[in-house]
């Protein structure tokens, strides 16, 4: 059975939900490890006070018994603690009683760079909140929880995935400057996956290509506007003799400019991908917009917001890469149980005479 993921949840609604199907039976999950990834997503220099309200913790409603997956749909829930301040404004059913708390008044001031205006036009909305609640990156918490499950599966075949911010020191200086100017910044992150065996993904169809799948997964994260695999954009200005990774008699490479993928297939080297994040759209010094209620010029919505979320992006991107690699690994090795999955991996490594290192 193919592994699939569906998520649901609004930023200030009751909870975020992830349903994972196709995860093999018998996978031991560590609640603390999932919560640790959720906590890492909330940390980082430049985040908003929202992160002090939330203490993300995973709850499991189905698919797990005594810590091991059952091979049935795995239902994960991350409650939004902030929802207690929005019980009227974000009530799923028509709210009872007088309006109280947050979210009681319609938002009509779309922010340039956010989903506000395009969402309102597309869905025929009059309250921008109905667009921004789901467009918000808050629901990346559900993806991080799913990514933690993917990492547990990958660990069975010794694959490790790690995301980090490039130039964290320089970023802090830029974040301080942006905060002082009531502005925002973006930045660049990198995800590396170690000990990925050769042979994940395929050139057979466009959809199978591992580089395409990783790029799509990263590009689908809010505020990511550029992705590269290996040396990516820098390769464009090199000669072929400088750009490619020569092959040794042991089939390993002395360099890794390809970022571990050739022909849409992992080649056994470390997988290296990068993503560029634009500056966040919610500015404390707002840009020009219009008031959708009156049609008059206005300043964009000012709402509690991060100055930067690049360190959080590194964690979200790590989860996205782990998810795609787990899918590709499960496609290659299959298995309804973790034992079958691992046995197929061992048999494959023996066939190609490949030592994991
Ligand atoms: C982890 C993370 C946190 C984010 N936090 C904020 C935020 O606090 N304020 C904001 O305006 N945008 C934030 N964003 C970016 C917006 O969600 C994003 O720009 C918006 O949904 C529009 O999508 P687009 O930038 O992909 O076009 C965040 C993105 C990520 C990945």
mmCIF file of C-alpha atoms and ligand atoms in Angstrom:
data_model
loop_
_atom_site.group_PDB
_atom_site.id
_atom_site.type_symbol
_atom_site.label_atom_id
_atom_site.label_comp_id
_atom_site.label_asym_id
_atom_site.label_seq_id
_atom_site.Cartn_x
_atom_site.Cartn_y
_atom_site.Cartn_z
ATOM 1 C CA UNK A 1 0.000 0.000 0.000
ATOM 2 C CA UNK A 2 1.348 3.440 -0.900
ATOM 3 C CA UNK A 3 2.047 5.855 1.942
ATOM 4 C CA UNK A 4 -0.171 8.946 1.877
ATOM 5 C CA UNK A 5 -0.758 12.031 4.025
ATOM 6 C CA UNK A 6 -3.789 14.269 4.512
ATOM 7 C CA UNK A 7 -3.795 17.228 6.872
ATOM 8 C CA UNK A 8 -6.492 19.583 8.145
ATOM 9 C CA UNK A 9 -6.706 22.446 10.586
ATOM 10 C CA UNK A 10 -6.935 26.223 10.823
ATOM 11 C CA UNK A 11 -4.350 28.363 12.580
ATOM 12 C CA UNK A 12 -6.683 29.335 15.458
ATOM 13 C CA UNK A 13 -9.158 26.471 15.161
ATOM 14 C CA UNK A 14 -9.388 23.707 17.764
ATOM 15 C CA UNK A 15 -6.541 21.550 16.413
ATOM 16 C CA UNK A 16 -4.331 20.443 13.540
ATOM 17 C CA UNK A 17 -4.845 16.956 12.202
ATOM 18 C CA UNK A 18 -2.688 14.580 10.137
ATOM 19 C CA UNK A 19 -3.854 11.226 8.803
ATOM 20 C CA UNK A 20 -1.092 8.949 7.533
ATOM 21 C CA UNK A 21 -2.032 5.835 5.612
ATOM 22 C CA UNK A 22 0.246 3.033 4.434
ATOM 23 C CA UNK A 23 2.808 3.273 7.256
ATOM 24 C CA UNK A 24 3.968 -0.339 7.783
ATOM 25 C CA UNK A 25 2.911 -2.195 10.920
ATOM 26 C CA UNK A 26 5.283 -2.614 13.834
ATOM 27 C CA UNK A 27 7.052 0.747 13.635
ATOM 28 C CA UNK A 28 7.974 1.881 17.138
ATOM 29 C CA UNK A 29 7.170 5.577 17.605
ATOM 30 C CA UNK A 30 8.704 7.758 20.291
ATOM 31 C CA UNK A 31 6.290 10.376 21.572
ATOM 32 C CA UNK A 32 9.146 12.508 22.938
ATOM 33 C CA UNK A 33 10.900 12.494 19.562
ATOM 34 C CA UNK A 34 7.744 13.747 17.798
ATOM 35 C CA UNK A 35 7.221 16.411 20.479
ATOM 36 C CA UNK A 36 10.889 17.408 20.245
ATOM 37 C CA UNK A 37 10.471 18.113 16.515
ATOM 38 C CA UNK A 38 7.284 20.071 17.220
ATOM 39 C CA UNK A 39 9.214 22.113 19.813
ATOM 40 C CA UNK A 40 12.093 22.720 17.371
ATOM 41 C CA UNK A 41 9.574 24.092 14.849
ATOM 42 C CA UNK A 42 8.405 26.617 17.431
ATOM 43 C CA UNK A 43 11.886 27.821 18.354
ATOM 44 C CA UNK A 44 14.235 30.114 16.535
ATOM 45 C CA UNK A 45 15.285 33.700 16.627
ATOM 46 C CA UNK A 46 12.649 36.164 15.404
ATOM 47 C CA UNK A 47 9.488 34.171 16.174
ATOM 48 C CA UNK A 48 6.331 35.846 17.508
ATOM 49 C CA UNK A 49 4.895 35.591 21.040
ATOM 50 C CA UNK A 50 2.385 33.056 19.630
ATOM 51 C CA UNK A 51 5.079 30.443 20.176
ATOM 52 C CA UNK A 52 4.979 31.118 23.924
ATOM 53 C CA UNK A 53 1.242 30.379 23.967
ATOM 54 C CA UNK A 54 1.595 27.126 22.061
ATOM 55 C CA UNK A 55 3.382 24.099 23.533
ATOM 56 C CA UNK A 56 2.812 21.690 20.698
ATOM 57 C CA UNK A 57 2.308 18.086 21.758
ATOM 58 C CA UNK A 58 1.110 15.231 19.613
ATOM 59 C CA UNK A 59 -1.960 13.193 20.482
ATOM 60 C CA UNK A 60 -2.706 9.930 18.698
ATOM 61 C CA UNK A 61 -6.306 8.950 18.003
ATOM 62 C CA UNK A 62 -5.829 5.853 15.851
ATOM 63 C CA UNK A 63 -3.355 3.497 14.233
ATOM 64 C CA UNK A 64 -1.065 3.001 17.229
ATOM 65 C CA UNK A 65 -1.126 0.471 20.056
ATOM 66 C CA UNK A 66 1.381 0.515 22.898
ATOM 67 C CA UNK A 67 3.678 2.695 20.806
ATOM 68 C CA UNK A 68 3.738 0.524 17.682
ATOM 69 C CA UNK A 69 1.940 1.243 14.424
ATOM 70 C CA UNK A 70 -0.825 -1.164 13.462
ATOM 71 C CA UNK A 71 -0.554 -0.718 9.699
ATOM 72 C CA UNK A 72 -3.929 1.058 9.855
ATOM 73 C CA UNK A 73 -4.500 4.801 9.293
ATOM 74 C CA UNK A 74 -2.497 6.737 11.863
ATOM 75 C CA UNK A 75 -4.409 9.788 13.128
ATOM 76 C CA UNK A 76 -2.293 12.500 14.756
ATOM 77 C CA UNK A 77 -3.682 15.617 16.429
ATOM 78 C CA UNK A 78 -1.831 18.734 17.587
ATOM 79 C CA UNK A 79 -4.228 20.900 19.623
ATOM 80 C CA UNK A 80 -4.049 24.694 19.183
ATOM 81 C CA UNK A 81 -3.773 25.990 22.744
ATOM 82 C CA UNK A 82 -4.405 29.522 21.454
ATOM 83 C CA UNK A 83 -7.893 28.406 20.393
ATOM 84 C CA UNK A 84 -9.114 29.194 23.928
ATOM 85 C CA UNK A 85 -8.773 32.892 22.954
ATOM 86 C CA UNK A 86 -10.731 32.324 19.730
ATOM 87 C CA UNK A 87 -13.582 30.069 20.829
ATOM 88 C CA UNK A 88 -16.228 32.495 19.525
ATOM 89 C CA UNK A 89 -14.257 33.822 16.538
ATOM 90 C CA UNK A 90 -13.179 30.376 15.265
ATOM 91 C CA UNK A 91 -16.115 28.299 16.459
ATOM 92 C CA UNK A 92 -16.714 25.536 13.888
ATOM 93 C CA UNK A 93 -20.457 25.845 14.500
ATOM 94 C CA UNK A 94 -22.471 29.099 14.685
ATOM 95 C CA UNK A 95 -21.209 30.599 17.963
ATOM 96 C CA UNK A 96 -23.516 31.010 20.921
ATOM 97 C CA UNK A 97 -23.662 34.113 23.087
ATOM 98 C CA UNK A 98 -22.210 37.576 22.582
ATOM 99 C CA UNK A 99 -19.028 37.949 20.506
ATOM 100 C CA UNK A 100 -15.965 37.674 22.736
ATOM 101 C CA UNK A 101 -12.233 37.039 22.447
ATOM 102 C CA UNK A 102 -10.317 37.321 19.176
ATOM 103 C CA UNK A 103 -11.475 37.013 15.582
ATOM 104 C CA UNK A 104 -14.901 38.592 16.122
ATOM 105 C CA UNK A 105 -14.506 41.289 13.465
ATOM 106 C CA UNK A 106 -14.037 40.637 9.736
ATOM 107 C CA UNK A 107 -10.567 41.293 8.323
ATOM 108 C CA UNK A 108 -10.774 43.418 5.160
ATOM 109 C CA UNK A 109 -7.187 44.635 4.697
ATOM 110 C CA UNK A 110 -5.295 42.102 2.519
ATOM 111 C CA UNK A 111 -1.510 41.880 3.018
ATOM 112 C CA UNK A 112 0.760 41.992 -0.047
ATOM 113 C CA UNK A 113 2.709 38.719 -0.192
ATOM 114 C CA UNK A 114 0.106 36.707 1.720
ATOM 115 C CA UNK A 115 -2.790 34.586 0.451
ATOM 116 C CA UNK A 116 -5.307 37.212 1.600
ATOM 117 C CA UNK A 117 -6.380 38.839 -1.663
ATOM 118 C CA UNK A 118 -6.002 35.835 -3.965
ATOM 119 C CA UNK A 119 -7.822 33.638 -1.414
ATOM 120 C CA UNK A 120 -10.729 36.058 -1.046
ATOM 121 C CA UNK A 121 -11.119 36.329 -4.824
ATOM 122 C CA UNK A 122 -10.837 32.602 -5.436
ATOM 123 C CA UNK A 123 -13.268 31.437 -2.743
ATOM 124 C CA UNK A 124 -15.709 34.364 -2.845
ATOM 125 C CA UNK A 125 -15.009 35.438 0.751
ATOM 126 C CA UNK A 126 -15.762 38.724 2.486
ATOM 127 C CA UNK A 127 -13.643 38.028 5.587
ATOM 128 C CA UNK A 128 -9.933 37.600 4.820
ATOM 129 C CA UNK A 129 -9.680 35.465 7.968
ATOM 130 C CA UNK A 130 -11.420 32.648 6.110
ATOM 131 C CA UNK A 131 -8.415 32.547 3.768
ATOM 132 C CA UNK A 132 -5.544 33.323 6.107
ATOM 133 C CA UNK A 133 -6.429 30.779 8.771
ATOM 134 C CA UNK A 134 -5.493 27.845 6.536
ATOM 135 C CA UNK A 135 -2.931 29.660 4.390
ATOM 136 C CA UNK A 136 -0.965 30.393 7.579
ATOM 137 C CA UNK A 137 2.080 28.213 8.187
ATOM 138 C CA UNK A 138 0.702 27.120 11.547
ATOM 139 C CA UNK A 139 -0.431 23.847 9.984
ATOM 140 C CA UNK A 140 3.179 22.978 9.187
ATOM 141 C CA UNK A 141 3.047 21.557 12.750
ATOM 142 C CA UNK A 142 0.931 18.699 11.349
ATOM 143 C CA UNK A 143 3.535 18.118 8.624
ATOM 144 C CA UNK A 144 6.328 18.130 11.192
ATOM 145 C CA UNK A 145 4.481 15.452 13.214
ATOM 146 C CA UNK A 146 4.093 13.359 10.038
ATOM 147 C CA UNK A 147 7.749 13.991 9.220
ATOM 148 C CA UNK A 148 8.744 12.616 12.623
ATOM 149 C CA UNK A 149 6.948 9.363 11.742
ATOM 150 C CA UNK A 150 8.737 9.326 8.368
ATOM 151 C CA UNK A 151 12.070 9.781 10.135
ATOM 152 C CA UNK A 152 11.274 6.825 12.402
ATOM 153 C CA UNK A 153 10.669 4.680 9.317
ATOM 154 C CA UNK A 154 13.850 5.936 7.618
ATOM 155 C CA UNK A 155 15.873 5.205 10.756
ATOM 156 C CA UNK A 156 15.023 1.525 10.223
ATOM 157 C CA UNK A 157 17.194 1.669 7.101
ATOM 158 C CA UNK A 158 19.774 3.923 8.778
ATOM 159 C CA UNK A 159 18.820 7.079 6.868
ATOM 160 C CA UNK A 160 19.132 10.330 8.811
ATOM 161 C CA UNK A 161 17.661 13.667 7.711
ATOM 162 C CA UNK A 162 18.650 17.017 9.164
ATOM 163 C CA UNK A 163 17.732 20.593 8.245
ATOM 164 C CA UNK A 164 19.606 23.716 9.279
ATOM 165 C CA UNK A 165 19.741 27.432 8.648
ATOM 166 C CA UNK A 166 22.597 28.640 6.467
ATOM 167 C CA UNK A 167 24.424 31.540 8.098
ATOM 168 C CA UNK A 168 22.526 31.677 11.438
ATOM 169 C CA UNK A 169 24.888 34.370 12.801
ATOM 170 C CA UNK A 170 24.331 36.747 9.880
ATOM 171 C CA UNK A 171 20.618 36.040 10.149
ATOM 172 C CA UNK A 172 20.468 37.190 13.771
ATOM 173 C CA UNK A 173 21.996 40.546 12.816
ATOM 174 C CA UNK A 174 19.478 40.969 9.995
ATOM 175 C CA UNK A 175 16.579 39.954 12.264
ATOM 176 C CA UNK A 176 17.602 42.553 14.875
ATOM 177 C CA UNK A 177 17.763 45.219 12.169
ATOM 178 C CA UNK A 178 14.393 44.167 10.740
ATOM 179 C CA UNK A 179 12.730 44.158 14.164
ATOM 180 C CA UNK A 180 14.043 47.670 14.873
ATOM 181 C CA UNK A 181 12.662 48.844 11.516
ATOM 182 C CA UNK A 182 9.362 46.963 12.092
ATOM 183 C CA UNK A 183 10.207 44.931 9.003
ATOM 184 C CA UNK A 184 10.757 41.217 8.223
ATOM 185 C CA UNK A 185 13.464 39.061 6.624
ATOM 186 C CA UNK A 186 13.850 35.704 4.915
ATOM 187 C CA UNK A 187 16.862 33.466 4.475
ATOM 188 C CA UNK A 188 18.162 30.139 3.211
ATOM 189 C CA UNK A 189 18.044 26.651 4.704
ATOM 190 C CA UNK A 190 19.676 23.354 3.794
ATOM 191 C CA UNK A 191 18.511 19.783 4.340
ATOM 192 C CA UNK A 192 20.913 16.847 4.189
ATOM 193 C CA UNK A 193 19.966 13.187 4.154
ATOM 194 C CA UNK A 194 22.754 10.716 5.017
ATOM 195 C CA UNK A 195 23.085 7.045 4.127
ATOM 196 C CA UNK A 196 20.336 7.118 1.482
ATOM 197 C CA UNK A 197 20.930 4.016 -0.644
ATOM 198 C CA UNK A 198 21.301 4.400 -4.414
ATOM 199 C CA UNK A 199 18.078 3.674 -6.252
ATOM 200 C CA UNK A 200 15.312 5.781 -4.667
ATOM 201 C CA UNK A 201 13.161 7.565 -7.266
ATOM 202 C CA UNK A 202 13.289 6.891 -10.989
ATOM 203 C CA UNK A 203 13.767 8.443 -14.418
ATOM 204 C CA UNK A 204 10.856 6.286 -15.679
ATOM 205 C CA UNK A 205 8.230 9.037 -15.487
ATOM 206 C CA UNK A 206 8.302 12.696 -14.585
ATOM 207 C CA UNK A 207 6.359 12.015 -11.379
ATOM 208 C CA UNK A 208 8.911 9.440 -10.209
ATOM 209 C CA UNK A 209 11.928 11.745 -10.263
ATOM 210 C CA UNK A 210 13.286 12.175 -6.758
ATOM 211 C CA UNK A 211 14.677 15.649 -7.430
ATOM 212 C CA UNK A 212 11.290 16.786 -8.737
ATOM 213 C CA UNK A 213 9.485 15.321 -5.749
ATOM 214 C CA UNK A 214 11.819 16.941 -3.240
ATOM 215 C CA UNK A 215 11.643 20.278 -5.049
ATOM 216 C CA UNK A 216 7.837 20.189 -5.139
ATOM 217 C CA UNK A 217 7.650 19.294 -1.447
ATOM 218 C CA UNK A 218 9.960 22.152 -0.490
ATOM 219 C CA UNK A 219 8.351 24.663 -2.843
ATOM 220 C CA UNK A 220 4.952 23.841 -1.341
ATOM 221 C CA UNK A 221 6.056 25.182 2.054
ATOM 222 C CA UNK A 222 4.766 28.686 2.748
ATOM 223 C CA UNK A 223 7.164 31.501 1.770
ATOM 224 C CA UNK A 224 9.641 29.203 -0.060
ATOM 225 C CA UNK A 225 10.403 30.802 -3.419
ATOM 226 C CA UNK A 226 13.522 28.989 -4.580
ATOM 227 C CA UNK A 227 14.852 25.430 -4.337
ATOM 228 C CA UNK A 228 18.118 23.884 -5.465
ATOM 229 C CA UNK A 229 19.455 20.342 -5.506
ATOM 230 C CA UNK A 230 23.170 20.030 -4.842
ATOM 231 C CA UNK A 231 25.059 23.005 -6.244
ATOM 232 C CA UNK A 232 21.911 23.966 -8.169
ATOM 233 C CA UNK A 233 22.098 27.468 -9.578
ATOM 234 C CA UNK A 234 25.892 27.610 -9.257
ATOM 235 C CA UNK A 235 26.213 24.692 -11.718
ATOM 236 C CA UNK A 236 24.807 26.858 -14.488
ATOM 237 C CA UNK A 237 28.019 28.867 -14.747
ATOM 238 C CA UNK A 238 30.489 25.930 -14.626
ATOM 239 C CA UNK A 239 31.982 23.810 -17.384
ATOM 240 C CA UNK A 240 30.826 20.202 -17.472
ATOM 241 C CA UNK A 241 34.294 19.079 -16.437
ATOM 242 C CA UNK A 242 33.932 21.169 -13.269
ATOM 243 C CA UNK A 243 30.327 20.321 -12.527
ATOM 244 C CA UNK A 244 30.056 16.529 -12.435
ATOM 245 C CA UNK A 245 31.107 14.093 -9.734
ATOM 246 C CA UNK A 246 33.647 11.601 -11.064
ATOM 247 C CA UNK A 247 33.020 7.930 -10.335
ATOM 248 C CA UNK A 248 35.562 5.837 -8.415
ATOM 249 C CA UNK A 249 36.036 2.058 -8.743
ATOM 250 C CA UNK A 250 34.082 1.661 -5.484
ATOM 251 C CA UNK A 251 31.222 3.538 -7.251
ATOM 252 C CA UNK A 252 31.520 6.412 -4.762
ATOM 253 C CA UNK A 253 32.261 10.056 -5.574
ATOM 254 C CA UNK A 254 34.996 12.358 -4.306
ATOM 255 C CA UNK A 255 32.686 15.382 -4.789
ATOM 256 C CA UNK A 256 28.909 15.795 -4.488
ATOM 257 C CA UNK A 257 27.840 18.716 -6.647
ATOM 258 C CA UNK A 258 24.828 16.725 -7.810
ATOM 259 C CA UNK A 259 23.502 16.651 -4.243
ATOM 260 C CA UNK A 260 23.128 12.869 -4.266
ATOM 261 C CA UNK A 261 20.671 12.620 -7.165
ATOM 262 C CA UNK A 262 21.330 11.782 -10.836
ATOM 263 C CA UNK A 263 18.638 10.996 -13.390
ATOM 264 C CA UNK A 264 15.970 11.500 -10.733
ATOM 265 C CA UNK A 265 17.486 8.640 -8.688
ATOM 266 C CA UNK A 266 19.508 8.750 -5.463
ATOM 267 C CA UNK A 267 23.117 7.820 -6.282
ATOM 268 C CA UNK A 268 24.263 6.835 -2.802
ATOM 269 C CA UNK A 269 25.879 10.156 -1.900
ATOM 270 C CA UNK A 270 24.426 12.496 0.697
ATOM 271 C CA UNK A 271 21.246 14.170 -0.526
ATOM 272 C CA UNK A 272 21.603 17.941 -0.288
ATOM 273 C CA UNK A 273 18.793 20.389 -1.028
ATOM 274 C CA UNK A 274 18.368 24.078 -0.233
ATOM 275 C CA UNK A 275 15.358 26.377 -0.047
ATOM 276 C CA UNK A 276 15.157 30.165 -0.116
ATOM 277 C CA UNK A 277 12.490 31.834 2.023
ATOM 278 C CA UNK A 278 11.144 35.268 1.159
ATOM 279 C CA UNK A 279 10.677 37.907 3.899
ATOM 280 C CA UNK A 280 7.438 37.263 5.795
ATOM 281 C CA UNK A 281 4.467 39.291 4.496
ATOM 282 C CA UNK A 282 3.000 40.582 7.785
ATOM 283 C CA UNK A 283 4.776 43.857 8.510
ATOM 284 C CA UNK A 284 4.391 45.965 11.643
ATOM 285 C CA UNK A 285 4.987 48.904 9.259
ATOM 286 C CA UNK A 286 2.323 47.855 6.751
ATOM 287 C CA UNK A 287 2.460 48.187 2.963
ATOM 288 C CA UNK A 288 -0.193 49.826 0.808
ATOM 289 C CA UNK A 289 -3.369 47.863 0.164
ATOM 290 C CA UNK A 290 -7.092 48.498 -0.072
ATOM 291 C CA UNK A 291 -10.022 48.077 2.295
ATOM 292 C CA UNK A 292 -12.175 45.386 0.693
ATOM 293 C CA UNK A 293 -15.242 46.690 2.568
ATOM 294 C CA UNK A 294 -15.022 50.206 1.110
ATOM 295 C CA UNK A 295 -12.730 49.894 -1.919
ATOM 296 C CA UNK A 296 -10.680 52.776 -0.512
ATOM 297 C CA UNK A 297 -6.871 52.810 -0.232
ATOM 298 C CA UNK A 298 -5.716 51.482 3.138
ATOM 299 C CA UNK A 299 -2.761 49.948 4.915
ATOM 300 C CA UNK A 300 -2.470 46.178 5.098
ATOM 301 C CA UNK A 301 -3.482 44.147 8.145
ATOM 302 C CA UNK A 302 -1.115 44.296 11.105
ATOM 303 C CA UNK A 303 -1.370 41.148 13.202
ATOM 304 C CA UNK A 304 0.952 39.418 15.668
ATOM 305 C CA UNK A 305 3.633 37.888 13.474
ATOM 306 C CA UNK A 306 7.157 36.533 13.215
ATOM 307 C CA UNK A 307 10.005 38.815 12.094
ATOM 308 C CA UNK A 308 11.650 35.723 10.597
ATOM 309 C CA UNK A 309 10.866 32.022 10.588
ATOM 310 C CA UNK A 310 13.926 30.638 8.810
ATOM 311 C CA UNK A 311 14.961 28.343 11.666
ATOM 312 C CA UNK A 312 11.411 26.994 11.770
ATOM 313 C CA UNK A 313 11.553 26.499 8.007
ATOM 314 C CA UNK A 314 14.642 24.310 8.462
ATOM 315 C CA UNK A 315 12.570 21.978 10.668
ATOM 316 C CA UNK A 316 9.551 22.029 8.340
ATOM 317 C CA UNK A 317 11.798 21.381 5.316
ATOM 318 C CA UNK A 318 13.514 18.528 7.156
ATOM 319 C CA UNK A 319 10.073 16.975 7.722
ATOM 320 C CA UNK A 320 9.134 17.477 4.055
ATOM 321 C CA UNK A 321 12.344 15.845 2.795
ATOM 322 C CA UNK A 322 11.967 12.983 5.290
ATOM 323 C CA UNK A 323 8.390 12.439 4.144
ATOM 324 C CA UNK A 324 9.354 12.265 0.451
ATOM 325 C CA UNK A 325 12.318 9.967 1.141
ATOM 326 C CA UNK A 326 10.169 7.662 3.273
ATOM 327 C CA UNK A 327 7.659 7.433 0.412
ATOM 328 C CA UNK A 328 10.401 6.706 -2.119
ATOM 329 C CA UNK A 329 12.041 4.140 0.193
ATOM 330 C CA UNK A 330 8.736 2.408 0.809
ATOM 331 C CA UNK A 331 8.027 2.341 -2.928
ATOM 332 C CA UNK A 332 11.397 0.648 -3.448
ATOM 333 C CA UNK A 333 11.352 -1.809 -0.549
ATOM 334 C CA UNK A 334 7.609 -2.186 0.112
ATOM 335 C CA UNK A 335 6.307 -4.184 3.035
ATOM 336 C CA UNK A 336 3.175 -4.240 5.170
ATOM 337 C CA UNK A 337 5.385 -4.671 8.222
ATOM 338 C CA UNK A 338 8.637 -2.994 9.183
ATOM 339 C CA UNK A 339 10.322 -6.424 9.151
ATOM 340 C CA UNK A 340 9.397 -6.902 5.472
ATOM 341 C CA UNK A 341 10.566 -3.368 4.657
ATOM 342 C CA UNK A 342 13.948 -3.859 6.354
ATOM 343 C CA UNK A 343 14.418 -7.352 4.906
ATOM 344 C CA UNK A 344 13.882 -6.013 1.381
ATOM 345 C CA UNK A 345 16.400 -3.243 2.049
ATOM 346 C CA UNK A 346 19.002 -5.799 3.239
ATOM 347 C CA UNK A 347 18.375 -8.006 0.194
ATOM 348 C CA UNK A 348 18.755 -5.043 -2.162
ATOM 349 C CA UNK A 349 21.999 -3.881 -0.531
ATOM 350 C CA UNK A 350 23.340 -7.440 -0.861
ATOM 351 C CA UNK A 351 22.367 -7.559 -4.552
ATOM 352 C CA UNK A 352 24.168 -4.333 -5.384
ATOM 353 C CA UNK A 353 26.969 -5.133 -2.919
ATOM 354 C CA UNK A 354 26.572 -1.735 -1.226
ATOM 355 C CA UNK A 355 27.951 -0.937 2.181
ATOM 356 C CA UNK A 356 26.021 1.758 4.062
ATOM 357 C CA UNK A 357 28.343 4.398 5.472
HETATM 358 C C1 LIG B 1 7.364 28.230 9.643
HETATM 359 C C2 LIG B 1 6.740 29.420 8.968
HETATM 360 C C3 LIG B 1 6.258 30.485 9.738
HETATM 361 C C4 LIG B 1 5.670 31.592 9.132
HETATM 362 N N1 LIG B 1 5.259 32.632 9.924
HETATM 363 C C5 LIG B 1 4.724 33.718 9.337
HETATM 364 C C6 LIG B 1 4.316 34.841 10.107
HETATM 365 O O1 LIG B 1 4.398 34.847 11.358
HETATM 366 N N2 LIG B 1 3.818 35.918 9.461
HETATM 367 C C7 LIG B 1 3.682 35.963 8.106
HETATM 368 O O2 LIG B 1 3.248 36.953 7.576
HETATM 369 N N3 LIG B 1 4.045 34.909 7.338
HETATM 370 C C8 LIG B 1 4.566 33.801 7.913
HETATM 371 N N4 LIG B 1 4.941 32.744 7.124
HETATM 372 C C9 LIG B 1 4.810 32.853 5.655
HETATM 373 C C10 LIG B 1 3.382 32.817 5.173
HETATM 374 O O3 LIG B 1 2.680 31.712 5.698
HETATM 375 C C11 LIG B 1 3.348 32.804 3.632
HETATM 376 O O4 LIG B 1 4.156 33.820 3.132
HETATM 377 C C12 LIG B 1 1.925 32.979 3.139
HETATM 378 O O5 LIG B 1 1.161 31.849 3.507
HETATM 379 C C13 LIG B 1 1.814 33.175 1.607
HETATM 380 O O6 LIG B 1 2.338 32.062 0.925
HETATM 381 P P1 LIG B 1 3.579 32.227 -0.085
HETATM 382 O O7 LIG B 1 4.590 33.087 0.618
HETATM 383 O O8 LIG B 1 4.096 30.832 -0.281
HETATM 384 O O9 LIG B 1 3.096 32.866 -1.325
HETATM 385 C C14 LIG B 1 5.547 31.632 7.721
HETATM 386 C C15 LIG B 1 6.018 30.553 6.946
HETATM 387 C C16 LIG B 1 6.627 29.469 7.546
HETATM 388 C C17 LIG B 1 7.130 28.322 6.711
#
